[in-house]
Short mmCIF file of C-alpha atoms and ligand atoms in Angstrom, two decimals:
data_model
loop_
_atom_site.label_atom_id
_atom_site.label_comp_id
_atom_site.label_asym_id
_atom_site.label_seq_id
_atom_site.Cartn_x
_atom_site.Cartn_y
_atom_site.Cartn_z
CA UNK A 1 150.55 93.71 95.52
CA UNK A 2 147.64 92.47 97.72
CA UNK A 3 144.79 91.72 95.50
CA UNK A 4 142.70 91.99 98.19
CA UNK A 5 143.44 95.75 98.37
CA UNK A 6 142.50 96.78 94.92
CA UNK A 7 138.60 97.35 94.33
CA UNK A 8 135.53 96.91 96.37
CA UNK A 9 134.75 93.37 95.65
CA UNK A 10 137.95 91.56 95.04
CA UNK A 11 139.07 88.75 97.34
CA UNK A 12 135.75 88.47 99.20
CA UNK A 13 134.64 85.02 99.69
CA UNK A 14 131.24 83.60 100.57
CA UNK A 15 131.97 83.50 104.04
CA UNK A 16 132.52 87.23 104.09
CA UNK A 17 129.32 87.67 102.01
CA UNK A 18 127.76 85.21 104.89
CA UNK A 19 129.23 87.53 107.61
CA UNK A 20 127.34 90.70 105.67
CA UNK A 21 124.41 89.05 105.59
CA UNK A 22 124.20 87.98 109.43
CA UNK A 23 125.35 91.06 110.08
CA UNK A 24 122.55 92.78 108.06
CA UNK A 25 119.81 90.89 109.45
CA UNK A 26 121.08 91.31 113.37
CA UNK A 27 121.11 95.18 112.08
CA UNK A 28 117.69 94.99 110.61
CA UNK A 29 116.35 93.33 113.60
CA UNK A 30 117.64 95.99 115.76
CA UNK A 31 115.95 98.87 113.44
CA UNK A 32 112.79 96.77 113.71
CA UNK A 33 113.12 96.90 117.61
CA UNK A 34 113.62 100.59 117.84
CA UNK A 35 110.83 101.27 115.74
CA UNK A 36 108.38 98.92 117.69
CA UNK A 37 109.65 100.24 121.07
CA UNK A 38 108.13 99.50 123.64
CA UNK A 39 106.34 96.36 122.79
CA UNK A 40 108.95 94.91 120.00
CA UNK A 41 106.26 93.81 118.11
CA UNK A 42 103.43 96.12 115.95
CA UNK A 43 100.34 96.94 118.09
CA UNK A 44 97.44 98.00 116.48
CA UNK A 45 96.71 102.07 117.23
CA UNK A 46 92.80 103.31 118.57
CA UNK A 47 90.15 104.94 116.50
CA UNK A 48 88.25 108.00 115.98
CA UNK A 49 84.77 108.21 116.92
CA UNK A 50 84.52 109.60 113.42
CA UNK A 51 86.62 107.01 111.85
CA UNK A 52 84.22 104.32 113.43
CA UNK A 53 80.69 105.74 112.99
CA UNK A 54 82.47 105.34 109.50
CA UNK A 55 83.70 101.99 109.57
CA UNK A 56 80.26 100.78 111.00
CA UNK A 57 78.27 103.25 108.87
CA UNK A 58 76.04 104.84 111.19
CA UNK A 59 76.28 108.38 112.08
CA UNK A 60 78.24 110.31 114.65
CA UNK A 61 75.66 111.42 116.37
CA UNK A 62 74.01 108.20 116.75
CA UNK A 63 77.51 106.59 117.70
CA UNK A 64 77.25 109.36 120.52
CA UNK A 65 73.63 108.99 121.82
CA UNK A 66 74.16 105.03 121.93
CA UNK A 67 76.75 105.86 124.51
CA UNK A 68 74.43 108.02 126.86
CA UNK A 69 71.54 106.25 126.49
CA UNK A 70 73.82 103.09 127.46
CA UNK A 71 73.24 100.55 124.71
CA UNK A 72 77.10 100.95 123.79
CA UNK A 73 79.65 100.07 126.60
CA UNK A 74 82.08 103.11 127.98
CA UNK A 75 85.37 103.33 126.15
CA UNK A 76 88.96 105.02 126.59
CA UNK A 77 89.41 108.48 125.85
CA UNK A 78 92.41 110.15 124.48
CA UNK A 79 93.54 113.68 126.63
CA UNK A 80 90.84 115.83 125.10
CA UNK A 81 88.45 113.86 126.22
CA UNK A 82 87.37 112.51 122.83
CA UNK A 83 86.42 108.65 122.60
CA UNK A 84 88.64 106.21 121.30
CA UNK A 85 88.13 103.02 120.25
CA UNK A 86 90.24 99.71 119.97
CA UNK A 87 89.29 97.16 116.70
CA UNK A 88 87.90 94.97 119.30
CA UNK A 89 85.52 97.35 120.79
CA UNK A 90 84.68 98.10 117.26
CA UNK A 91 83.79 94.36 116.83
CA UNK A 92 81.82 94.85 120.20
CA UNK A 93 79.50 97.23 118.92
CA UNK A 94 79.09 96.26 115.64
CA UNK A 95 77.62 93.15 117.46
CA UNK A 96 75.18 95.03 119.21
CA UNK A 97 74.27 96.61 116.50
CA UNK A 98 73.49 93.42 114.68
CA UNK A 99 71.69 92.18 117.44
CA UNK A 100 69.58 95.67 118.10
CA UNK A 101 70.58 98.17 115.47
CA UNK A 102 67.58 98.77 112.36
CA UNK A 103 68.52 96.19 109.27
CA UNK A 104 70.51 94.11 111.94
CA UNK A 105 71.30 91.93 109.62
CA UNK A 106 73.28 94.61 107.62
CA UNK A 107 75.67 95.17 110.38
CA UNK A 108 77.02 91.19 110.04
CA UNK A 109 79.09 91.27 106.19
CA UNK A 110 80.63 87.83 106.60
CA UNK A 111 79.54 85.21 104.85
CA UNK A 112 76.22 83.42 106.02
CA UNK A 113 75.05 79.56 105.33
CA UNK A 114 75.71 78.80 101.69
CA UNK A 115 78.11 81.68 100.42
CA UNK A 116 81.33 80.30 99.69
CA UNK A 117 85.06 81.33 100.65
CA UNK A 118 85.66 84.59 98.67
CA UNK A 119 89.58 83.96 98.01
CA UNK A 120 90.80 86.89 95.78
CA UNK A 121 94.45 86.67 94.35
CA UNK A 122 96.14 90.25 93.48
CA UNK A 123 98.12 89.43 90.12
CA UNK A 124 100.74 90.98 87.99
CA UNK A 125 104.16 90.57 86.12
CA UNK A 126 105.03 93.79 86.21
CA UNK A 127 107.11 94.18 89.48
CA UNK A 128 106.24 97.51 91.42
CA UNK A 129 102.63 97.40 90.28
CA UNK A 130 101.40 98.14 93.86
CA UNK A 131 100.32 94.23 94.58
CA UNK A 132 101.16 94.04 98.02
CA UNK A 133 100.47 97.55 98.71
CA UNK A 134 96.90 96.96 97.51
CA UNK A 135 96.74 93.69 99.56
CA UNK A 136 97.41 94.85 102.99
CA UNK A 137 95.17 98.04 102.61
CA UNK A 138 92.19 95.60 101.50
CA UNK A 139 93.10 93.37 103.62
CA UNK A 140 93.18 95.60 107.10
CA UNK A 141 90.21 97.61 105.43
CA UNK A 142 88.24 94.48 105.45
CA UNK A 143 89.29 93.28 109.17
CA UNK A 144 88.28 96.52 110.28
CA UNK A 145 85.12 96.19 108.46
CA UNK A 146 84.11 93.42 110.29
CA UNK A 147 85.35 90.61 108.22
CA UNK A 148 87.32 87.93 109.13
CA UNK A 149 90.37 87.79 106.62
CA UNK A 150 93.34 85.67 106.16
CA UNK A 151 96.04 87.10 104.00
CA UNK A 152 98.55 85.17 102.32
CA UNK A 153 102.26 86.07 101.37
CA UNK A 154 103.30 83.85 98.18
CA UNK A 155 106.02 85.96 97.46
CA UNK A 156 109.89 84.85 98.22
CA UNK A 157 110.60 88.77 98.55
CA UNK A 158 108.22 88.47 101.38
CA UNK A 159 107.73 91.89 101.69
CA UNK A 160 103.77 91.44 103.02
CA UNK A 161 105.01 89.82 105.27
CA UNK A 162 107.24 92.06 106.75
CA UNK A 163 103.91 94.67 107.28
CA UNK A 164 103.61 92.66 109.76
CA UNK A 165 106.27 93.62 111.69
CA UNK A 166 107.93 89.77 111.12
CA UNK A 167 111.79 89.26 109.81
CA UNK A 168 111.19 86.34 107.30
CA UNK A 169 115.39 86.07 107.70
CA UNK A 170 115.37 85.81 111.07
CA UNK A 171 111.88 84.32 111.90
CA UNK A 172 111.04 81.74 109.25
CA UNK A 173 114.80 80.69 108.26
CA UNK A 174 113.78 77.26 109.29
CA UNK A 175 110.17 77.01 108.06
CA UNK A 176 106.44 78.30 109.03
CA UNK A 177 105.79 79.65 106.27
CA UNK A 178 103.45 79.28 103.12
CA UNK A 179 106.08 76.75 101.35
CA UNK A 180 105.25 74.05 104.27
CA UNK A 181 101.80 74.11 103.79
CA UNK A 182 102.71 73.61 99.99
CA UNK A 183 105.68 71.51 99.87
CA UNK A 184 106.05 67.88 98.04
CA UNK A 185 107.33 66.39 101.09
CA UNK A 186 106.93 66.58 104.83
CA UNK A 187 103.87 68.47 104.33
CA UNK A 188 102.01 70.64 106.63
CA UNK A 189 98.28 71.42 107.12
CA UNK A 190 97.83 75.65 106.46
CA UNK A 191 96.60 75.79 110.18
CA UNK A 192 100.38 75.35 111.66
CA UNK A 193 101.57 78.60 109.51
CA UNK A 194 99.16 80.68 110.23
CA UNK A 195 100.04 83.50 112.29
CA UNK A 196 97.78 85.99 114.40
CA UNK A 197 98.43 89.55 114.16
CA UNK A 198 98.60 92.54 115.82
CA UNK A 199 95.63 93.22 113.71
CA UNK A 200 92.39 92.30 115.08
CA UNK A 201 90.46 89.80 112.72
CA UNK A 202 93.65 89.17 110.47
CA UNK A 203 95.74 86.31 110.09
CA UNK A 204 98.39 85.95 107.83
CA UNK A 205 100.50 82.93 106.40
CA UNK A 206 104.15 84.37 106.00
CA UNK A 207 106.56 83.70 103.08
CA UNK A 208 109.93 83.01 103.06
CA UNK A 209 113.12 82.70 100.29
CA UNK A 210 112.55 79.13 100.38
CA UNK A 211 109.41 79.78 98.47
CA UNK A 212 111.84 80.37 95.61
CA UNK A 213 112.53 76.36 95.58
CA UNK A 214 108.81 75.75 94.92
CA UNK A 215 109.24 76.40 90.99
CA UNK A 216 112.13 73.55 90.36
CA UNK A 217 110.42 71.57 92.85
CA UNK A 218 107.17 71.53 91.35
CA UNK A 219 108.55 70.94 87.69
CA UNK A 220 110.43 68.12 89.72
CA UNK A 221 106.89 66.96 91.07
CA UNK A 222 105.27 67.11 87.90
CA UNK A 223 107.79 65.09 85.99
CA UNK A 224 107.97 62.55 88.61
CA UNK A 225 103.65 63.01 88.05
CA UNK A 226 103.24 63.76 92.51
CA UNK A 227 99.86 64.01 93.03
CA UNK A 228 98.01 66.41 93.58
CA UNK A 229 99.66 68.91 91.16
CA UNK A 230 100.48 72.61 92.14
CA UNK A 231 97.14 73.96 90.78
CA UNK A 232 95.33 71.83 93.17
CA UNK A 233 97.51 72.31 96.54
CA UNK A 234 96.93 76.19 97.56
CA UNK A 235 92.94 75.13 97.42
CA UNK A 236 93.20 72.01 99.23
CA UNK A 237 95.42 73.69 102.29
CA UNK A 238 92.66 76.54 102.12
CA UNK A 239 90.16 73.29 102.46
CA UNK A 240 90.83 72.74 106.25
CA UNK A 241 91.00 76.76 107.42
CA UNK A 242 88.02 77.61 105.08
CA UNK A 243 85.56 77.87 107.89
CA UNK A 244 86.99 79.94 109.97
CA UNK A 245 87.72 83.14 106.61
CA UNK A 246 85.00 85.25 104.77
CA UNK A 247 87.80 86.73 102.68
CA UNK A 248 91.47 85.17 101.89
CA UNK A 249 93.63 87.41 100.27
CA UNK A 250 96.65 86.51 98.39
CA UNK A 251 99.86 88.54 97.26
CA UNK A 252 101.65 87.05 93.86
CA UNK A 253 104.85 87.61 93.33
CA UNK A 254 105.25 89.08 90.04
CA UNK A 255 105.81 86.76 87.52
CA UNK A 256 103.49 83.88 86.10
CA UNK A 257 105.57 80.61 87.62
CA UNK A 258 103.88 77.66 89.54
CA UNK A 259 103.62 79.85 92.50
CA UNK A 260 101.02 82.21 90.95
CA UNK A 261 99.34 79.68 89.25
CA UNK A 262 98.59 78.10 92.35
CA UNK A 263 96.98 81.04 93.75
CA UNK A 264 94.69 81.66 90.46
CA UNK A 265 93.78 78.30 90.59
CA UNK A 266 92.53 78.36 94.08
CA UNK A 267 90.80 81.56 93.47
CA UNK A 268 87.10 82.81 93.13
CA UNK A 269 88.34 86.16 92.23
CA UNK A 270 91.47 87.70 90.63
CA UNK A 271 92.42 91.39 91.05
CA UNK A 272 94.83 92.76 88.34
CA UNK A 273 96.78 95.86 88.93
CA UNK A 274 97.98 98.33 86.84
CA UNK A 275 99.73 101.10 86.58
CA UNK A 276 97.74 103.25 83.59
CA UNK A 277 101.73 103.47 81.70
CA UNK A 278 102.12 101.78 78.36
CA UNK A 279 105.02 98.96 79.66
CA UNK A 280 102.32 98.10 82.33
CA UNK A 281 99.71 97.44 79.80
CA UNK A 282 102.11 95.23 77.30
CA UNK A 283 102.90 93.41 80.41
CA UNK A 284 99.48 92.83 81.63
CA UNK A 285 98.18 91.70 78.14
CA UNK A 286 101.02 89.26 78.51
CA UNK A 287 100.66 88.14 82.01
CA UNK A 288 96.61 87.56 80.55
CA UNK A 289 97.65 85.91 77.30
CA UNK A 290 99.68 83.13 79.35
CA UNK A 291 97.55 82.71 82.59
CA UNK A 292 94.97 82.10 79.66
CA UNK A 293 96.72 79.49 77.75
CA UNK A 294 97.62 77.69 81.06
CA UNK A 295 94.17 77.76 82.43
CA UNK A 296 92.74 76.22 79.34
CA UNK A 297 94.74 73.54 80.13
CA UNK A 298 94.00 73.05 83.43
CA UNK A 299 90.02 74.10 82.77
CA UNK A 300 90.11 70.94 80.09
CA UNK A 301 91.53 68.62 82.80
CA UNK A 302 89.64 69.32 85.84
CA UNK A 303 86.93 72.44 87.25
CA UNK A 304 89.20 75.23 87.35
CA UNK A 305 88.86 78.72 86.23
CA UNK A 306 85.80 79.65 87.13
CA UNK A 307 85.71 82.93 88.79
CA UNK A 308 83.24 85.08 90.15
CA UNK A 309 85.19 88.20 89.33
CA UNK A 310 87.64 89.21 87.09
CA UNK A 311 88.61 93.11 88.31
CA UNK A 312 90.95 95.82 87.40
CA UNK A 313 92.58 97.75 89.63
CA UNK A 314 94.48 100.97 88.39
CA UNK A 315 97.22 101.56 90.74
CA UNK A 316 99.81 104.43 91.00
CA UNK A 317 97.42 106.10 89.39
CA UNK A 318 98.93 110.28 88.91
CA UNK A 319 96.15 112.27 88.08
CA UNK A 320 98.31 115.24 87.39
CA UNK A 321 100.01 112.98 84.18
CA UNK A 322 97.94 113.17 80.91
CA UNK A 323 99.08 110.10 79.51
CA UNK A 324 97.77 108.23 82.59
CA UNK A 325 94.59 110.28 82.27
CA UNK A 326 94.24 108.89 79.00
CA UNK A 327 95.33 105.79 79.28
CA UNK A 328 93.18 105.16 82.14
CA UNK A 329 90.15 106.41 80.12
CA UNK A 330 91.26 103.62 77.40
CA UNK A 331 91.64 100.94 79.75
CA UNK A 332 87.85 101.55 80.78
CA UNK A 333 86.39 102.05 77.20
CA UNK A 334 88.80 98.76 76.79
CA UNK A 335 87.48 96.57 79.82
CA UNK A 336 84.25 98.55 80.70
CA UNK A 337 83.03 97.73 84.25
CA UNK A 338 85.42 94.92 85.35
CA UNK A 339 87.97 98.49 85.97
CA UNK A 340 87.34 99.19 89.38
CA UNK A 341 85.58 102.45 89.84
CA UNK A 342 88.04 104.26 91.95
CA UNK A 343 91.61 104.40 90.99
CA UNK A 344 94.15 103.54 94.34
CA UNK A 345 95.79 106.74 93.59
CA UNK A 346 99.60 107.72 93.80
CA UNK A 347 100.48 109.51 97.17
CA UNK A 348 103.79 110.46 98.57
CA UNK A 349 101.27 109.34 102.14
CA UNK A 350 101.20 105.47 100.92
CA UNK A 351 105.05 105.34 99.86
CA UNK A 352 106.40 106.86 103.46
CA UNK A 353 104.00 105.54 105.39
CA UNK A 354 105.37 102.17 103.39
CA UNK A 355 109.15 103.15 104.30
CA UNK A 356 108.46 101.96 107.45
CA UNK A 357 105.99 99.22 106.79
CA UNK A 358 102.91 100.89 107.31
CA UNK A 359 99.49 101.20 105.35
CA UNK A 360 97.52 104.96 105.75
CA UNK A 361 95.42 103.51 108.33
CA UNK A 362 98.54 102.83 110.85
CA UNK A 363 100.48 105.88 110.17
CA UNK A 364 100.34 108.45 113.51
CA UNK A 365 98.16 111.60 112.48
CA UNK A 366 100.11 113.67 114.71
CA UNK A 367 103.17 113.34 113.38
CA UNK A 368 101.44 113.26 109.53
CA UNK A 369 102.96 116.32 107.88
CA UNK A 370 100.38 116.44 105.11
CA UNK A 371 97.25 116.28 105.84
CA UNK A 372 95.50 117.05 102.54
CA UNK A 373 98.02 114.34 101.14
CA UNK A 374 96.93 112.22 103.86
CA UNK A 375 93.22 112.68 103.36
CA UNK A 376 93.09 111.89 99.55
CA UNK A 377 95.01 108.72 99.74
CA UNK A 378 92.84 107.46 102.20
CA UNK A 379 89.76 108.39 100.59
CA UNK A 380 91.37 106.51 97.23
CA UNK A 381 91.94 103.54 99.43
CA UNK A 382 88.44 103.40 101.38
CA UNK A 383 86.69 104.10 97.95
CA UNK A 384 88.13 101.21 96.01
CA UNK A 385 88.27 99.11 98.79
CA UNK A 386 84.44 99.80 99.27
CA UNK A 387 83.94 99.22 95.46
CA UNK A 388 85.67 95.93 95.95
CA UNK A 389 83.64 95.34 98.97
CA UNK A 390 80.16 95.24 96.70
CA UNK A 391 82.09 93.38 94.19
CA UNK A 392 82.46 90.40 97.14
CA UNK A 393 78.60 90.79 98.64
CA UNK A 394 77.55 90.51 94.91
CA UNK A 395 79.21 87.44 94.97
CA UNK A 396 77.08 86.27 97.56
CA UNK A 397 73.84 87.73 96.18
CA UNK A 398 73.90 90.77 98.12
CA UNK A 399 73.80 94.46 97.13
CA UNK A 400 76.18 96.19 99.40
CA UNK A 401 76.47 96.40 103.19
CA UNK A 402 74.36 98.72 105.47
CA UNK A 403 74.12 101.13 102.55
CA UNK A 404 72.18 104.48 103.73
N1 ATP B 1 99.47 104.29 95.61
C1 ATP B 1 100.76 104.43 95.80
N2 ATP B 1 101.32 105.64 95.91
C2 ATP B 1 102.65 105.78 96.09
N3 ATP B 1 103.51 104.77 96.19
C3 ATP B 1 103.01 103.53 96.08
C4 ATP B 1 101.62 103.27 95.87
N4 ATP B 1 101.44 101.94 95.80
C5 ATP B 1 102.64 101.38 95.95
N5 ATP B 1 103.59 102.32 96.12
C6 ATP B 1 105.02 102.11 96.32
O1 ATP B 1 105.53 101.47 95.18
C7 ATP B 1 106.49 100.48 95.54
C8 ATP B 1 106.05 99.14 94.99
O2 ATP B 1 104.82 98.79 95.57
P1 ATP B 1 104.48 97.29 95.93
O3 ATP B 1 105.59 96.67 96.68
O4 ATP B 1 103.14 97.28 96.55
O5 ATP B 1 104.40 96.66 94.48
P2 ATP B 1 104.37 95.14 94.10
O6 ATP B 1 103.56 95.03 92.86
O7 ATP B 1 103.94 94.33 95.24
O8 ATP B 1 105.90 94.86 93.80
P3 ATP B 1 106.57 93.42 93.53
O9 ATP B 1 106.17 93.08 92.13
O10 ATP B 1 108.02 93.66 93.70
O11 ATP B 1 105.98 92.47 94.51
C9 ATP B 1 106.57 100.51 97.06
O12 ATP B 1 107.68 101.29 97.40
C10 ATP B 1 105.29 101.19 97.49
O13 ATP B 1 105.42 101.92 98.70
MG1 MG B 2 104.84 92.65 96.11
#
């Protein structure tokens, strides 16, 4: 009898397994294609008039009479003759509103002389903890806020990176991604894997599956005593770009190896998430214990571990589940204000609009079947993001941005 014949995997060698997986990523490529039609790549969509007098906190009405009285420029409108705005017209105004607007100053958030690099790593072991989820909302929140952010993908799964709109398979097979910029050998400066994006004010610094190498590597590089160490790398690449950030965020993969202890070392803030469930706490009182015991080592050796903030984040958080009601009630009586005031709430809005490697602020409105769905996830996600938001100007001695 022909073995080959008798079950699904019998007789299949690694060259067939090769074949499945060129053939996968050609297929995946083509998906990507179709769903980027016409321009192949991701293009970022226009704004509301409402969703901007938001963004740039002023009020509709104002928004309005700064167009007829001619202090804002013209812009497109959609075929009902309502405005709509692109992020760099956004950016326009926002400028001449710092320039003109009452509280000008309000209307710039960045960073100004002095205030240092806020780089804010999103942690957890648990896997599915709604890290990278979190990430790219914060981080396209804060680019549309007026920020200029830099988000980094330390994760071999690579999945931020693919929000994108990037194939890590096909694009970064070869390199140009974080791992060069962190590598032992044949080193690159950050600035050659940084990529512009679609999104206007955001840069990101792909990953790749060769990230995976990084944790043999580095125990390699730390027997063989390669200077400088892992904890020290991520913050000297971020050394060279640091001018040109106010905010760097960074997704961890979820475990505590080398990888994520680079990015807590080189961080001002870290941003825990978890999912108010009992395995999610054991694990994050584990992930805590350990980053602990490793930081006290490094803290003893050299200035690391000082952070401006230490947040929560409750993610996947079900209001309509008792347990998590509870438990999220305990986690605050537990950790008091470091729990970030608004829960990023679980929404069937985030995980579809995810399917096809979207946040809630891409997604097409027409085509949103929900809309009360809709409309609470995105209030979860601009609340926390705006609690986060104070939680950064405090960290430059400022209370909140252009607060009315
Ligand atoms: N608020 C939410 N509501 C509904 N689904 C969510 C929410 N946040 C994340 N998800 C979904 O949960 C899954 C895991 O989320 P995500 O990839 O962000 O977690 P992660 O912590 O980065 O995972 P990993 O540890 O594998 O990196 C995804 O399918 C995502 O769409
Ligand atoms: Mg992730």
């Amino acid at each position: 009898m022909d073995d080959r014949n008798v079950g699904y995997a019998q007789g299949i060698g690694s060259s067939d397994i090769g074949a499945f997986a060129d053939n996968l990523a050609e297929s995946l490529d083509r998906q990507m294609k179709i769903a980027f039609e016409p321009e192949e790549r991701k293009s970022l969509r226009r704004f509301s008039s409402t969703e901007v007098a938001s963004l740039l906190r002023v009020s509709t009405s104002n928004l309005r009479n700064r167009h007829k009285d001619g202090s804002f420029p013209e812009v497109h409108t959609d075929n009902r003759g309502h405005r709509i705005y692109t992020a760099q017209e956004i950016d326009k105004l926002r400028d001449i509103l710092g320039r003109t607007g009452k509280n000008a100053e309000s209307y710039r958030p960045g960073r100004r002389e002095g205030d240092r690099l806020q780089v804010i790593s999103v942690v957890n072991f648990k896997g599915g903890s709604s890290k990278t989820t979190a990430t790219i909302h914060l981080a396209q929140r804060y680019a549309l806020r007026g920020y200029r952010v830099l988000v980094l993908d330390l994760d071999p799964q690579a999945s931020l990176t693919t929000f994108f709109g990037f194939r890590p398979e096909l694009e970064f097979a070869e390199g140009g991604t974080i791992y060069d910029a962190l590598r032992y050998e044949e080193q690159v400066p950050l600035s050659a894997v940084i990529q512009k994006t679609y999104f206007h004010k955001l840069d990101m610094v792909p990953a790749g599956l060769m990230l995976s190498e990084y944790e043999t590597e580095t125990a390699n590089a730390l027997a063989r005593r390669v200077q400088p160490i892992f904890a020290e790398r991520l913050a000297l690449a971020l050394e060279e770009v640091e001018a040109n950030y106010d905010i760097v965020l960074i997704d961890c993969p979820p475990q505590l190896g080398y990888l994520t202890m680079a990015a807590v070392c080189a961080s001002t803030s870290l941003l825990m998430t978890i999912i108010p469930e009992r395995v999610d706490l054991a694990s994050a009182s584990q992930f805590l214990t350990m980053a602990s015991g490793v930081l006290e080592v490094l803290y003893s050796n050299g200035g690391i571990g000082s952070y401006d903030n230490f947040a929560y984040l409750l993610t996947r958080f079900d209001t309509a589940i008792s347990t998590q009601q509870d438990l999220a009630e305990w986690i605050r009586e537990l950790l008091g204000d470091s729990v970030i005031k608004t829960p990023f709430v679980k929404s069937s809005a985030v995980s579809e609009a995810g399917l096809s490697q979207k946040t809630i602020f891409e997604v097409d409105l027409a085509g949103t079947k929900n809309r009360k769905t809709y409309d609470r996830a995105l209030e979860s996600v601009i609340s926390f993001s705006d609690d986060i938001e104070k939680m950064i100007q405090s960290a430059w001695g400022r209370g909140g941005v252009n607060e009315t």
